Structure formats: C-alpha cells, structure tokens
Coordinates of C-alpha atoms in Angstrom, one line a residue:
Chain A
X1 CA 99.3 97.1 81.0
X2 CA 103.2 97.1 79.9
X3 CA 105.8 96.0 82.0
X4 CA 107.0 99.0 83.4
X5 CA 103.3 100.2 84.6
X6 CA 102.7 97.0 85.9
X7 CA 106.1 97.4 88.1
X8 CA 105.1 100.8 89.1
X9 CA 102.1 100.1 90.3
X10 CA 102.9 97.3 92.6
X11 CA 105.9 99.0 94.3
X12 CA 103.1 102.3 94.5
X13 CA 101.3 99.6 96.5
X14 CA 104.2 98.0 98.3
X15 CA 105.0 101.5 99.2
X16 CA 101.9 102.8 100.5
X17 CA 100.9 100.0 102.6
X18 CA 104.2 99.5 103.7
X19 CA 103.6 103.5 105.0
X20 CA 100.6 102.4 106.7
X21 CA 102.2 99.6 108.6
X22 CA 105.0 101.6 110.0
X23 CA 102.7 105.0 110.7
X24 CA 100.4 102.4 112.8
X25 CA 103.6 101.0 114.4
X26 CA 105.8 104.2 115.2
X27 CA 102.0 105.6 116.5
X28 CA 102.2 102.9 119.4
X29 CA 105.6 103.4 120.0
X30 CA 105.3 106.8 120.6
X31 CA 102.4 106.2 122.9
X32 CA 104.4 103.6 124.8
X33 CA 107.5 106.4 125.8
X34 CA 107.1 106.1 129.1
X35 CA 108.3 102.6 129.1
X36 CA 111.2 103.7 127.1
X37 CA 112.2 106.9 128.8
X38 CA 114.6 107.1 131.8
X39 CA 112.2 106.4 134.2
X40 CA 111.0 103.1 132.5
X41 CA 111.4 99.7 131.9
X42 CA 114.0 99.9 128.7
X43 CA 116.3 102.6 130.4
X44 CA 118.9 103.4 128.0
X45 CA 121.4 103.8 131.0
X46 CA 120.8 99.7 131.8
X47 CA 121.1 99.0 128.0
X48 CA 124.2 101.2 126.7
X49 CA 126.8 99.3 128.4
X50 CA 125.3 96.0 126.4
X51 CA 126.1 98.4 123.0
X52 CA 129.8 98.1 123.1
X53 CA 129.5 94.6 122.2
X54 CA 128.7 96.5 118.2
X55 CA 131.9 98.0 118.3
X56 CA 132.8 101.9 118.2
X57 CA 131.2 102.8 115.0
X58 CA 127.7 101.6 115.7
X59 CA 128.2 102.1 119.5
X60 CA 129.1 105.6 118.3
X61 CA 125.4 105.5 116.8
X62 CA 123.6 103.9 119.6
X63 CA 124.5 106.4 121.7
X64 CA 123.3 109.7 119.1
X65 CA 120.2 107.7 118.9
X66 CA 119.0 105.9 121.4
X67 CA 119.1 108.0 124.6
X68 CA 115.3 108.5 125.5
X69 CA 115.3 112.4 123.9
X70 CA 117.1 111.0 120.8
X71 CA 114.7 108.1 120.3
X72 CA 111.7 110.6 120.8
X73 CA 112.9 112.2 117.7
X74 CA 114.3 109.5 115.8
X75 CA 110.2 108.1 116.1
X76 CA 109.1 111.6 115.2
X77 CA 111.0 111.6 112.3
X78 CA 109.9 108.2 111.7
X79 CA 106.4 108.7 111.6
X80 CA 107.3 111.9 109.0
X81 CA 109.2 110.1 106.7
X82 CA 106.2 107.4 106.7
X83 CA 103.6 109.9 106.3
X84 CA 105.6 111.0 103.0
X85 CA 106.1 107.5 102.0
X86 CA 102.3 107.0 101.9
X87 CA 101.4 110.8 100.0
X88 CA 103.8 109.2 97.5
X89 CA 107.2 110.9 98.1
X90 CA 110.3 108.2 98.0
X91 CA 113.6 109.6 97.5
X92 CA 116.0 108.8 99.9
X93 CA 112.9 107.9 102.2
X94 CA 113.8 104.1 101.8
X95 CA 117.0 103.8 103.9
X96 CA 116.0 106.5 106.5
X97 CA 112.9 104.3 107.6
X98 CA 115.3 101.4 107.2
X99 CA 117.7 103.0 109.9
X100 CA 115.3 104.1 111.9
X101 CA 113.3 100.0 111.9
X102 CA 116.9 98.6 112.5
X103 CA 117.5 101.1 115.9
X104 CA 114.6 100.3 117.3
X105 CA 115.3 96.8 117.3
X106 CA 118.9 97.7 118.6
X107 CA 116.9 99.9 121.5
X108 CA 114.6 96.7 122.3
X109 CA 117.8 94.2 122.4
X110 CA 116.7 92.5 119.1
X111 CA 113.4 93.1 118.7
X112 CA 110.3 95.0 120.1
X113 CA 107.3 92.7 118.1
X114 CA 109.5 89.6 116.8
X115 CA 108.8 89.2 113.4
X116 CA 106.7 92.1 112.7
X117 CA 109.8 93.6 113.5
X118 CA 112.1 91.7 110.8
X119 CA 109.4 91.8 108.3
X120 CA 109.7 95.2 108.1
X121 CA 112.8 95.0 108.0
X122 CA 113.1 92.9 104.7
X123 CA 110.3 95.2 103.0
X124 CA 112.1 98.7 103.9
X125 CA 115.1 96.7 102.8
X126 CA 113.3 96.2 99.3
X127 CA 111.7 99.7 99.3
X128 CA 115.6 100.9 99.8
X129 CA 117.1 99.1 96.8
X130 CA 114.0 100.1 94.5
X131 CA 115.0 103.8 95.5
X132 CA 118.1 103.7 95.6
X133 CA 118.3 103.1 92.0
X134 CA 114.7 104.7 90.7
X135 CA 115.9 104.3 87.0
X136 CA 116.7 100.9 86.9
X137 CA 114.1 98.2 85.8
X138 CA 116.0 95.6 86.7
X139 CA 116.8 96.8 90.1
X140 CA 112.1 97.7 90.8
X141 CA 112.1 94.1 89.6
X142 CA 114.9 93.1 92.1
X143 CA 113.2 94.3 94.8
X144 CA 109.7 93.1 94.5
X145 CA 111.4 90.0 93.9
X146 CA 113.2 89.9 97.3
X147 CA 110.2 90.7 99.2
X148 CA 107.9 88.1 97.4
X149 CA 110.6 85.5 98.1
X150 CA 110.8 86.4 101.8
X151 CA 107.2 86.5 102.2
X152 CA 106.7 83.2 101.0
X153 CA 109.5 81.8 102.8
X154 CA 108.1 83.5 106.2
X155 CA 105.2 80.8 105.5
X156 CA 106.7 77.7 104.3
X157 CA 109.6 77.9 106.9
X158 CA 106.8 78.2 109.8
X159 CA 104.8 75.5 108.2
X160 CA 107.9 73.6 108.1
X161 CA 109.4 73.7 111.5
X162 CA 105.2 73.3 113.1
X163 CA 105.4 69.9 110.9
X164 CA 108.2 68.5 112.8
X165 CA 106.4 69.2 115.9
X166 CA 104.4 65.9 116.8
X167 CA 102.6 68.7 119.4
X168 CA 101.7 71.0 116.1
X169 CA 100.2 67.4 113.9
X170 CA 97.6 67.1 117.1
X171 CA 96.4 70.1 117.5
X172 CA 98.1 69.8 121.2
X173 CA 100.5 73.4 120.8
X174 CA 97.6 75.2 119.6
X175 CA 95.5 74.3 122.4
X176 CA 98.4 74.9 124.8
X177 CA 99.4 78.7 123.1
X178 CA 95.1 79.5 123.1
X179 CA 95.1 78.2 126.7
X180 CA 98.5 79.8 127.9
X181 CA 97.2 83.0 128.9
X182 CA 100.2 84.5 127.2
X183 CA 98.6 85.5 124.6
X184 CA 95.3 87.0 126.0
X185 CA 93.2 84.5 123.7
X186 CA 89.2 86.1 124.6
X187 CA 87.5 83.2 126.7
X188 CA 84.8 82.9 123.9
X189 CA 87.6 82.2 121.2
X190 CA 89.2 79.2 123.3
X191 CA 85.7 77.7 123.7
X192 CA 85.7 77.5 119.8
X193 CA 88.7 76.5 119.2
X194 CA 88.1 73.9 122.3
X195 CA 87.5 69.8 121.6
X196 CA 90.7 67.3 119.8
X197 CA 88.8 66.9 116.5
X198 CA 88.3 70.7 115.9
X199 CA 92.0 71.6 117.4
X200 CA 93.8 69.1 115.1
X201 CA 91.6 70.6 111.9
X202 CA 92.5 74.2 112.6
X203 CA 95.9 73.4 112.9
X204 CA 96.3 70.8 110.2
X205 CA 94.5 73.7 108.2
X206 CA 97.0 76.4 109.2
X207 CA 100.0 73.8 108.2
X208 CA 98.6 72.9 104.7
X209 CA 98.3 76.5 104.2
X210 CA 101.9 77.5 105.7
X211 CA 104.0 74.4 103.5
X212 CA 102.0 75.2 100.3
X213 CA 102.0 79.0 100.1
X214 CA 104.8 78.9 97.7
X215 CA 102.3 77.8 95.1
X216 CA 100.5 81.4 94.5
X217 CA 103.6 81.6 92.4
X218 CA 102.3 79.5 90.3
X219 CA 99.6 81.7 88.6
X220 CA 97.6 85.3 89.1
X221 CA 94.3 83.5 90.0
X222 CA 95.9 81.4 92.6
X223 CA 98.3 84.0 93.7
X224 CA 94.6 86.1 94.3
X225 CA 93.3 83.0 96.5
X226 CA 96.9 82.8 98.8
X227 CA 96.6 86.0 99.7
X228 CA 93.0 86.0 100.7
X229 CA 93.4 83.2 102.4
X230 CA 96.7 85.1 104.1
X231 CA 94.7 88.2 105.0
X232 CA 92.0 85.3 106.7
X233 CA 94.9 83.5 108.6
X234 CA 96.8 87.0 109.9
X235 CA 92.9 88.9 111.0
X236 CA 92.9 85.3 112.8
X237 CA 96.0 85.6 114.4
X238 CA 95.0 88.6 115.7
X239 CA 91.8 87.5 117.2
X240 CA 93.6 84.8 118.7
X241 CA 96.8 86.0 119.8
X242 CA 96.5 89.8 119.6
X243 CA 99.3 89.9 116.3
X244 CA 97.8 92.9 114.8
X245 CA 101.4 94.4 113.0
X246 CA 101.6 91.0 111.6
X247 CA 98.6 91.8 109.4
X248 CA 99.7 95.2 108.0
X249 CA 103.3 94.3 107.6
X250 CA 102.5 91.0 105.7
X251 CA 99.5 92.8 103.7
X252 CA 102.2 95.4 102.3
X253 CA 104.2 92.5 100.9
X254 CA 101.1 91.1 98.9
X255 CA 101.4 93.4 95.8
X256 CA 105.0 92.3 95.2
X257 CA 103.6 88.6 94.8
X258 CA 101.2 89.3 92.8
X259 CA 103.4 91.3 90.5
X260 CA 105.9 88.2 90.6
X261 CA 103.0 85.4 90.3
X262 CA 102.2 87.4 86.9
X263 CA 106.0 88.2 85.9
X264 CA 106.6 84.7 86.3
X265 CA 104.2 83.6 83.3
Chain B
X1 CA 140.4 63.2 61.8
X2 CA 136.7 64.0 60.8
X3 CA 136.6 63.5 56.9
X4 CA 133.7 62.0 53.9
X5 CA 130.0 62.1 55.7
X6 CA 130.8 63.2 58.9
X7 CA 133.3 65.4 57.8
X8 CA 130.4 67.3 56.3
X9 CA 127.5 66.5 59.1
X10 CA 130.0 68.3 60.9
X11 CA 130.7 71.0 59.1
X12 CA 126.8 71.7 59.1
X13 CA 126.4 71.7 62.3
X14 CA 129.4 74.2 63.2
X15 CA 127.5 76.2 60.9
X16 CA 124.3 76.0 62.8
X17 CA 125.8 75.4 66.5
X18 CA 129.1 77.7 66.2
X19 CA 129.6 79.2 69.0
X20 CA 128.7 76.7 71.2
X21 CA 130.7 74.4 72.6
X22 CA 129.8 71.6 69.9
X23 CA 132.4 73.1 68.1
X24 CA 134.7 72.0 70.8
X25 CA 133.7 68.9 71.5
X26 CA 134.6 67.5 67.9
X27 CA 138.1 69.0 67.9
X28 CA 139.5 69.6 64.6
X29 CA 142.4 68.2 63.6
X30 CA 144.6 69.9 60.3
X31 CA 145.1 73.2 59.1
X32 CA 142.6 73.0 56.4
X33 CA 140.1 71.7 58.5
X34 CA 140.7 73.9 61.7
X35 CA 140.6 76.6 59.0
X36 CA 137.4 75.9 57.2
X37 CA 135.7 75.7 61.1
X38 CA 136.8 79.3 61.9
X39 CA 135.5 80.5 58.4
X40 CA 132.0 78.7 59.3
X41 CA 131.9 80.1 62.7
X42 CA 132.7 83.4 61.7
X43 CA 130.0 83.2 58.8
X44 CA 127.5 81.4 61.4
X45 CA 127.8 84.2 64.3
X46 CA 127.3 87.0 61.4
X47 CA 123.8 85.3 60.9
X48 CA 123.0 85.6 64.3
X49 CA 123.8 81.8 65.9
X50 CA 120.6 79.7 64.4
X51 CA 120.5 76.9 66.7
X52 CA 119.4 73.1 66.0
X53 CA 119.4 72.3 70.1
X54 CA 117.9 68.8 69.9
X55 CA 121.1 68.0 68.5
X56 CA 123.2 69.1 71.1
X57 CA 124.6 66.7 73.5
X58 CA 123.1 67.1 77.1
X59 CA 126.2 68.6 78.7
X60 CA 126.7 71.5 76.2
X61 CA 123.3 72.7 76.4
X62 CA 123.5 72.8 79.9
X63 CA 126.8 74.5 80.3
X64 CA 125.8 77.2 77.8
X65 CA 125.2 80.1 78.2
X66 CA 122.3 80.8 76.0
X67 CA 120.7 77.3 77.8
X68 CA 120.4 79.3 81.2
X69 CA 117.3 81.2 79.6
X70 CA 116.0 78.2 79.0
X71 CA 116.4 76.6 82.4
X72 CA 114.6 80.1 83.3
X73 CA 111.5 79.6 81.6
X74 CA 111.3 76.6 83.3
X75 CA 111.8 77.3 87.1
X76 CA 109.5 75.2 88.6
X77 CA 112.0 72.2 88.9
X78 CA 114.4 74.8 90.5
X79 CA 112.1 76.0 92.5
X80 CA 110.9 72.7 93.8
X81 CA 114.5 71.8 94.8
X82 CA 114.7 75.0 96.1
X83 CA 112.0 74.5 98.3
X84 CA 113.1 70.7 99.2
X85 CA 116.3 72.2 100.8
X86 CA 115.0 74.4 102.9
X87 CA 112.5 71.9 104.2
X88 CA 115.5 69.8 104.7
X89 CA 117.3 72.7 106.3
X90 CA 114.4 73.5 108.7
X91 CA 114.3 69.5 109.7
X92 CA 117.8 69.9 110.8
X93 CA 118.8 70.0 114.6
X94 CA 119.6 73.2 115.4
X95 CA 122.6 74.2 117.2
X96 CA 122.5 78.0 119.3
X97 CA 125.5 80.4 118.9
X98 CA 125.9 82.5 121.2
X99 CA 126.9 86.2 119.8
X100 CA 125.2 88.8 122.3
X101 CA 126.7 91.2 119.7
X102 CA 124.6 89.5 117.2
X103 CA 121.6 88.9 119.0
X104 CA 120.8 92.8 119.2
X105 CA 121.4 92.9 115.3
X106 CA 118.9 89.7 114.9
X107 CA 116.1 91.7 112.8
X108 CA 119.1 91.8 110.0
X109 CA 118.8 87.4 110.1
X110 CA 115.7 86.2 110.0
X111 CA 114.4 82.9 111.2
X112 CA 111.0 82.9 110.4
X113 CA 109.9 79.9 113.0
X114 CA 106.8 81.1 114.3
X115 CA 105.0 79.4 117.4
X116 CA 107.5 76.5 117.4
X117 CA 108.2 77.2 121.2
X118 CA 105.8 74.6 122.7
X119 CA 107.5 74.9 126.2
X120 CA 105.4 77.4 128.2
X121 CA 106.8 80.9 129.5
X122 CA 107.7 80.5 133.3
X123 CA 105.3 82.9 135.6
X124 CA 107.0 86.0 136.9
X125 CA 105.8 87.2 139.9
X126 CA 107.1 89.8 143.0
X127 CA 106.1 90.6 146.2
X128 CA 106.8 93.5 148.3
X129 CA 107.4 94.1 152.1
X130 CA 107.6 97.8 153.9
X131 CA 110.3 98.5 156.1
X132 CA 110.0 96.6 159.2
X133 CA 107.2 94.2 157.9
X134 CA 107.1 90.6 156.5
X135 CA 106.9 89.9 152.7
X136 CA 103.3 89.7 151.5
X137 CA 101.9 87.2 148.6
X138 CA 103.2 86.6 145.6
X139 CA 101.3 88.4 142.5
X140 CA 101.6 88.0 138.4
X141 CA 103.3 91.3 137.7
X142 CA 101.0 91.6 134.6
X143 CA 98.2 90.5 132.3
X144 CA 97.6 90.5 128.7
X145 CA 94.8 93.2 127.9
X146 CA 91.3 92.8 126.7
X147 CA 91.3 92.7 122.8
X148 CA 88.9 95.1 121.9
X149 CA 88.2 95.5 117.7
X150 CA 90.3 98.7 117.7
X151 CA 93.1 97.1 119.2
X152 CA 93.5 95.9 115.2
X153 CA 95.0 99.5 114.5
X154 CA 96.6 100.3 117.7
X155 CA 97.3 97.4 120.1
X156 CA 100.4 99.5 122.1
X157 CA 99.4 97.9 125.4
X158 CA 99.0 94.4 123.7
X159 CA 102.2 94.6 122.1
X160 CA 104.1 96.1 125.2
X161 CA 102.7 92.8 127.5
X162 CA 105.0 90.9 124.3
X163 CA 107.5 92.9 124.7
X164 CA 107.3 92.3 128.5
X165 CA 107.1 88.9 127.7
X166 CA 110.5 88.8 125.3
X167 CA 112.0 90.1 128.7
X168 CA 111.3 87.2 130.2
X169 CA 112.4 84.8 128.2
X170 CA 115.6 86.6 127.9
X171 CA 115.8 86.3 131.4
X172 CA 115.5 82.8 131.1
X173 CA 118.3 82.3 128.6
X174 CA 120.9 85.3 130.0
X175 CA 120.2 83.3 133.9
X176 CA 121.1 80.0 132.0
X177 CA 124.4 81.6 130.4
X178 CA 125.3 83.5 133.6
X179 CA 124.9 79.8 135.3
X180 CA 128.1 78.7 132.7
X181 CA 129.4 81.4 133.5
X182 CA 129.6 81.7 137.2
X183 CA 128.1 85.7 136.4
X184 CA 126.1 86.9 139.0
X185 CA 122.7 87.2 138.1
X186 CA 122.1 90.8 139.5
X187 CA 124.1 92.0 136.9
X188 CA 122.4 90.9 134.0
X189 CA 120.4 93.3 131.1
X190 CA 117.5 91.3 131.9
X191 CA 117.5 91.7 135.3
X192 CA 117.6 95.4 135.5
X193 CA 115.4 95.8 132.9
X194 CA 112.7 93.1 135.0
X195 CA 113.6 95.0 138.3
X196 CA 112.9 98.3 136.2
X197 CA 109.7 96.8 135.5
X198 CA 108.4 95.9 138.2
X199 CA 109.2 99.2 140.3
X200 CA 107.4 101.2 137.6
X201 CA 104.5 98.7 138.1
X202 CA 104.9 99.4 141.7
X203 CA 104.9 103.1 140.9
X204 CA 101.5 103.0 139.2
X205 CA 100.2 101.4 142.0
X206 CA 101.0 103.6 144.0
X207 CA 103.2 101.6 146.4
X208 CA 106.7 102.9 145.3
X209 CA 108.1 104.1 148.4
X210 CA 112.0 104.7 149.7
X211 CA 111.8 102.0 151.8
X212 CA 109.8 99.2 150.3
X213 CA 111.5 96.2 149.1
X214 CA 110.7 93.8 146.5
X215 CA 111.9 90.6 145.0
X216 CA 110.9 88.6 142.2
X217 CA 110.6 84.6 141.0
X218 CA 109.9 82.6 138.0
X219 CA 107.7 79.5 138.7
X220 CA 106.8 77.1 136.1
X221 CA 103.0 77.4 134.8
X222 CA 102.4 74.1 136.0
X223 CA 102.6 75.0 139.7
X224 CA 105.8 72.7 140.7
X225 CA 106.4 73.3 144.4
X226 CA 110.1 74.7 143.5
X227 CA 110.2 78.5 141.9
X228 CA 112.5 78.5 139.2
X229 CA 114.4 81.1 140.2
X230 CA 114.1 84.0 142.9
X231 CA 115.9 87.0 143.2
X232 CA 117.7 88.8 146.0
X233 CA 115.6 91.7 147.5
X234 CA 115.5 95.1 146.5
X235 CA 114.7 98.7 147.6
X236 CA 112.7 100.8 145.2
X237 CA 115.9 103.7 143.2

C-alpha cells in the first residue's frame, strides 16, 4: 500500500468511527431533552445571563443556538451531519460537527461527559483540518498526527498525575472511586476488585499502562498490542465506572496511531 | 590566511561542504582566495551539494538546515525529552485561574487528568415540607443507575447522573468563590440549576405542589455531624 492509500484509509477509519461516537452521543442527548428544555434542570433562562461573560459575538451565538428549540435542532442536525460522516460524505461536514461538539459544551457550562467531551473535540478538530484542505498530503498527514499525539498524551498525562498520588501507588483511590457510590460500580465488580494486594495490582497495572502508552509509537506490532490493550482498559472503565463514550471516542482515534506508528518507520 | 596544505584541505572541502556553513567558519581572507571559494561553491551547488558530514564540526551540522532531516529520522531522543517535560510539567503544583469566561470554553483546553480527584463528592440531599407542616427527612436526590450491557451503546441516564454530579461539584467551587466574594449564594448558576433539579425530581414524584417547600444541603460522605452547607427554603415555580 502507497502512502497516500495508506493515509486514506486511516482517516476513512478515523472518520467513520468518529461518526459512530457522535451518532451514539447526540442519540442520548436527544433522549435526555427534557432535562435540557425549559422546564428542566439546564434551563437556558438560568444559564444565558452566565454567556455574556464570551462577549457579544459568541454571546450573539449562544443565544441563536442554545435556547431549548434551537438546541433541538442544532442536535437534529447533528446527528445528520454524523450519519453522513459515517456513509462517507465529508465536505464541510468537519467544522459543522466541530460547532455543534463545542456548543454543547457551552450549553452544559464546560462540559456535559468531561473528557469524552474534549476528546471529541480534538478528533472533530483533526477531521476539520483534513477537510478543510482535502488536496493536501501534508495537511491528512497533519491531522492524523494531531489526534495520535493527543491520544497518547490523554494517557501518559493521566498516568502521570495518578503517579504522584501516593493514594493511586496503593491501590487506596481505586478502592475509594469503586466504593464511592458515585460511580454506580455493580456490587459484584467491587467484590473483585476488593483485598490490598489485588487493588494495588490493578492499579499499578492501569499506571504502567497509562505512563508507557507513548511506546506503540515505536513500531506497528506494538502499536497493534496498545491499542488492544486500550480497547481492554476503556470496556473496563465502563464496567466499572459506567464511561461508555470514553470507549468509542478513544476507539476512533486508534487508526490515526496506527497510521503514525507505521509512518514513523 | 589559509595557504600550502590546508589551503588545499580547504579548498576540497568547500567543494564538498559549500553551502554549509563550513564555508564560513574558515573565513577567507584575499581576493584571490575569497574568489577561488565562490567559484568552488558555485561549481559544488551545480553538482547538487555532496556532503562529507563526519567532517563537519558539531555545531554546523546542527544548525543546518539539511541536518534537521536528520534529527528527524531520529526522533526518539526528541521524543523522550518531550515526554520528560511533560512529566515534569504534570509533577508541578498547580495553581487555579479563575476565568468563568473560560471555564465554559474548557473543551477548547484540555487537561487530560483523569481520576486524580481523590477527595470524595459531598452528598446532596433535600427535604420537603407542605404548607403548614414540619420538614420531613433528608433524602439523596439521586442514584447512579443499574449498568445493564446495553447501557455500552446508550448510557443517557448514566451519563445524566455525571452530569448531575459536574453540578455539584460546581456548586462546590462557585459557593467557595461566592464565599471571597461576599455573593450570595442564591444567586449562583449552580444553585438554580440544583434548585431546578430537584423541583423536577420533585415533579416526577409527584410531590410538586404550589405550596411545598424544599431546601437542600451538602454533607460530607463521611457522615460529620455538620452539613456542609444548607440552603434557604424554597417554594416549588
């Protein structure tokens, strides 16, 4: 395979799964509007006054987009425009979804699912600069490149901060986030994951993993066992804390580092 | 002056190295000399730069241009530092800025530090008294839901409880600024949006009536006598 298939194809992947992930996520927003409407929780007349801290021309925005009726649409259109994305249509589809991931964030004062949120962010932000420029290699390569680089990042900066956490080294935070109730951990699960010894493997396991993830760069083969490894870790983030956009908004970013872990070599 | 020997070692190696900046470093000096250089440059570029490195000092193949290729092909050292930093970086104390303007814009800056709270949430929890009556118990306003294995697809009432919890802990943080900031509390985003909550939970009960009341708290997890904060009371809008 030449260069330029080889770029194709992974942004074809990038692009479809990143479809899926949005389609999935715009899906439970719209089944969530009652909590956004007037008569719910995130009433747009409590959180318009907070707006005109943007200043007038995105305040101007905020308030053509995010009044209940306009945000119905705005996630109508949404789920279009990811639908397309997935059959394979692109142009101009890129910074639409972008706009649209980046006001619901503004609706939910910063974010509705924390980093799911940003992450898809960063990948429609990649997906915008590869089609915003659909005859430049340079530019396809760009954009894979950004995504690969955040995704890795997303794991050795966790990995990172957990390590300075004498709580994370014992395997005390995880007991205390399985056993917070916060999460919803299934009673089963917390049995399992119950006992110092087997606490302090899982999370010195989940650590090692987080700090070295920037080595599937080094090579296709290992780049193949990261990610497998990466679906593992994100399926068991969602057993145990319910983090089920995590796993389709990180799986979208997997083709882009396994186009770079080749490109590289 | 470069002359004998090294006046033709040097010669060669403008030939092979013109363009670089070996040529500079030994700085002709003369007429003839500066003239012979240019002649060798010019006749060294139209062959297309051939290039003895090895025999480049350190700090001209570094500088180059044509050397940043080669630090390319070789990014694993760059990479490591790379990586070192931001290690260091995350290791850092971390200092909050406050920008409410910012904060709603915070997808567009990423942190990426997942699970490093290790304080727990605080519990919220209201209560409700019809007209005329005493205020009944205190209950959690909600719970997270079942995980079931479709909930992998569509999860919309795990991911609301969340984005319930976000609330709170934005409640936490706005009731810490308005603190500072001698702001009363009532007038917060978070607390509308918590008393918005729970009259809608009140709805769905069934309870929401004109003249009920309700009032919230946070309480710590760890049940400490002391609530954390409580709210003023408040009739169902």
């Amino acid at each position: 395979m030449n260069e330029l298939s080889a770029v194709a194809l992974a942004i074809a992947w990038t692009q479809a799964l990143v479809a899926l992930a949005l389609v999935l996520q715009t899906l439970e927003l719209l089944w969530l509007w009652r909590f956004w409407s007037d008569a719910g929780i995130w009433r747009y007349a409590v959180l318009a006054p907070e707006h005109r801290l943007l200043g007038p021309p995105l305040r101007g925005l905020c308030a053509l987009s995010l009044p209940a009726r306009s945000f119905g649409v705005l996630l109508c259109v949404r789920l279009l425009a990811a639908l397309a994305l997935g059959a394979g249509y692109s142009s101009g589809l890129g910074p639409l979804l972008l706009f649209t991931q980046v006001a619901i964030c503004v609706r939910f004062r910063g974010t509705f699912n924390g980093g799911s949120d940003t992450f898809s962010v960063v990948l429609l932000t990649g997906l915008t600069l590869a089609q915003l420029f659909p005859g430049s290699l340079l530019a396809q390569k760009a954009a894979l490149l950004y995504i690969a680089v955040q995704l890795s990042l997303t794991y050795f900066i966790s990995g990172m901060a957990k390590l300075q956490h004498a709580d994370w080294r014992s395997g005390r935070a995880l007991a205390n986030f399985l056993g917070s109730g916060r999460y919803g951990t299934p009673a089963g699960l917390v049995r399992v994951f119950s006992g110092p010894l087997r606490l302090s493997l899982v999370s010195w396991l989940v650590l090692v993993f987080e700090c070295c993830f920037p080595l599937a760069w080094s090579g296709p083969r290992t780049c193949l066992a990261f990610i497998g490894l990466g679906l593992c870790f994100h399926l068991g983030t969602w057993l145990l804390f319910g983090l089920n956009r995590f796993v389709f908004a990180w799986a979208a970013a997997y083709p882009a580092l396994y186009w770079c872990s080749q490109w590289i070599h | 002056m470069v002359g004998g020997r090294e006046h033709t070692h040097f010669l060669r190696r403008c030939l092979t190295d013109c363009g670089s900046r070996v040529g500079r470093l030994h700085k002709p000096r003369g007429r003839i000399t500066k003239w012979v250089v240019r002649r060798a440059a010019l006749a060294a570029r139209a062959r297309g730069f051939p290039r003895e490195a090895e025999e480049s000092p350190l700090a001209a193949r570094v500088w180059h241009p044509d050397a940043v290729p080669e630090l390319l092909s070789r990014p694993f050292p760059l990479v490591l530092l790379a990586l070192l930093s931001i290690g260091l970086l995350v290791w850092l104390p971390r200092r909050v800025v406050p920008a409410r303007g910012l904060a709603l814009l915070r997808c567009l800056l990423p942190s990426w530090r997942f699970f490093e709270q290790l304080e727990p949430l605080p519990l919220l929890e209201y209560r409700v008294a019809p007209e005329g009556q005493d205020w009944g118990g205190w209950q959690e306003v909600t719970q997270a839901p079942r995980r079931t294995p479709a909930s992998l697809f569509a999860n919309a009432a795990g991911n609301l409880h969340f984005a319930c919890q976000s609330l709170i802990e934005h409640l936490v943080v706005e009731l810490d600024d308005a603190a500072d900031e001698a702001r009363g509390a009532s007038e917060l985003v978070s607390y509308r949006l918590v008393c918005a909550w729970i009259e809608l939970e009140l709805g769905s009960a069934g309870q929401a009536t004109p003249a009920l009341r309700y009032q919230f708290r946070l309480s710590a997890r760890d049940a400490a006598p002391e609530p954390l904060f409580v709210s003023g009371a408040h009739g169902v809008a």
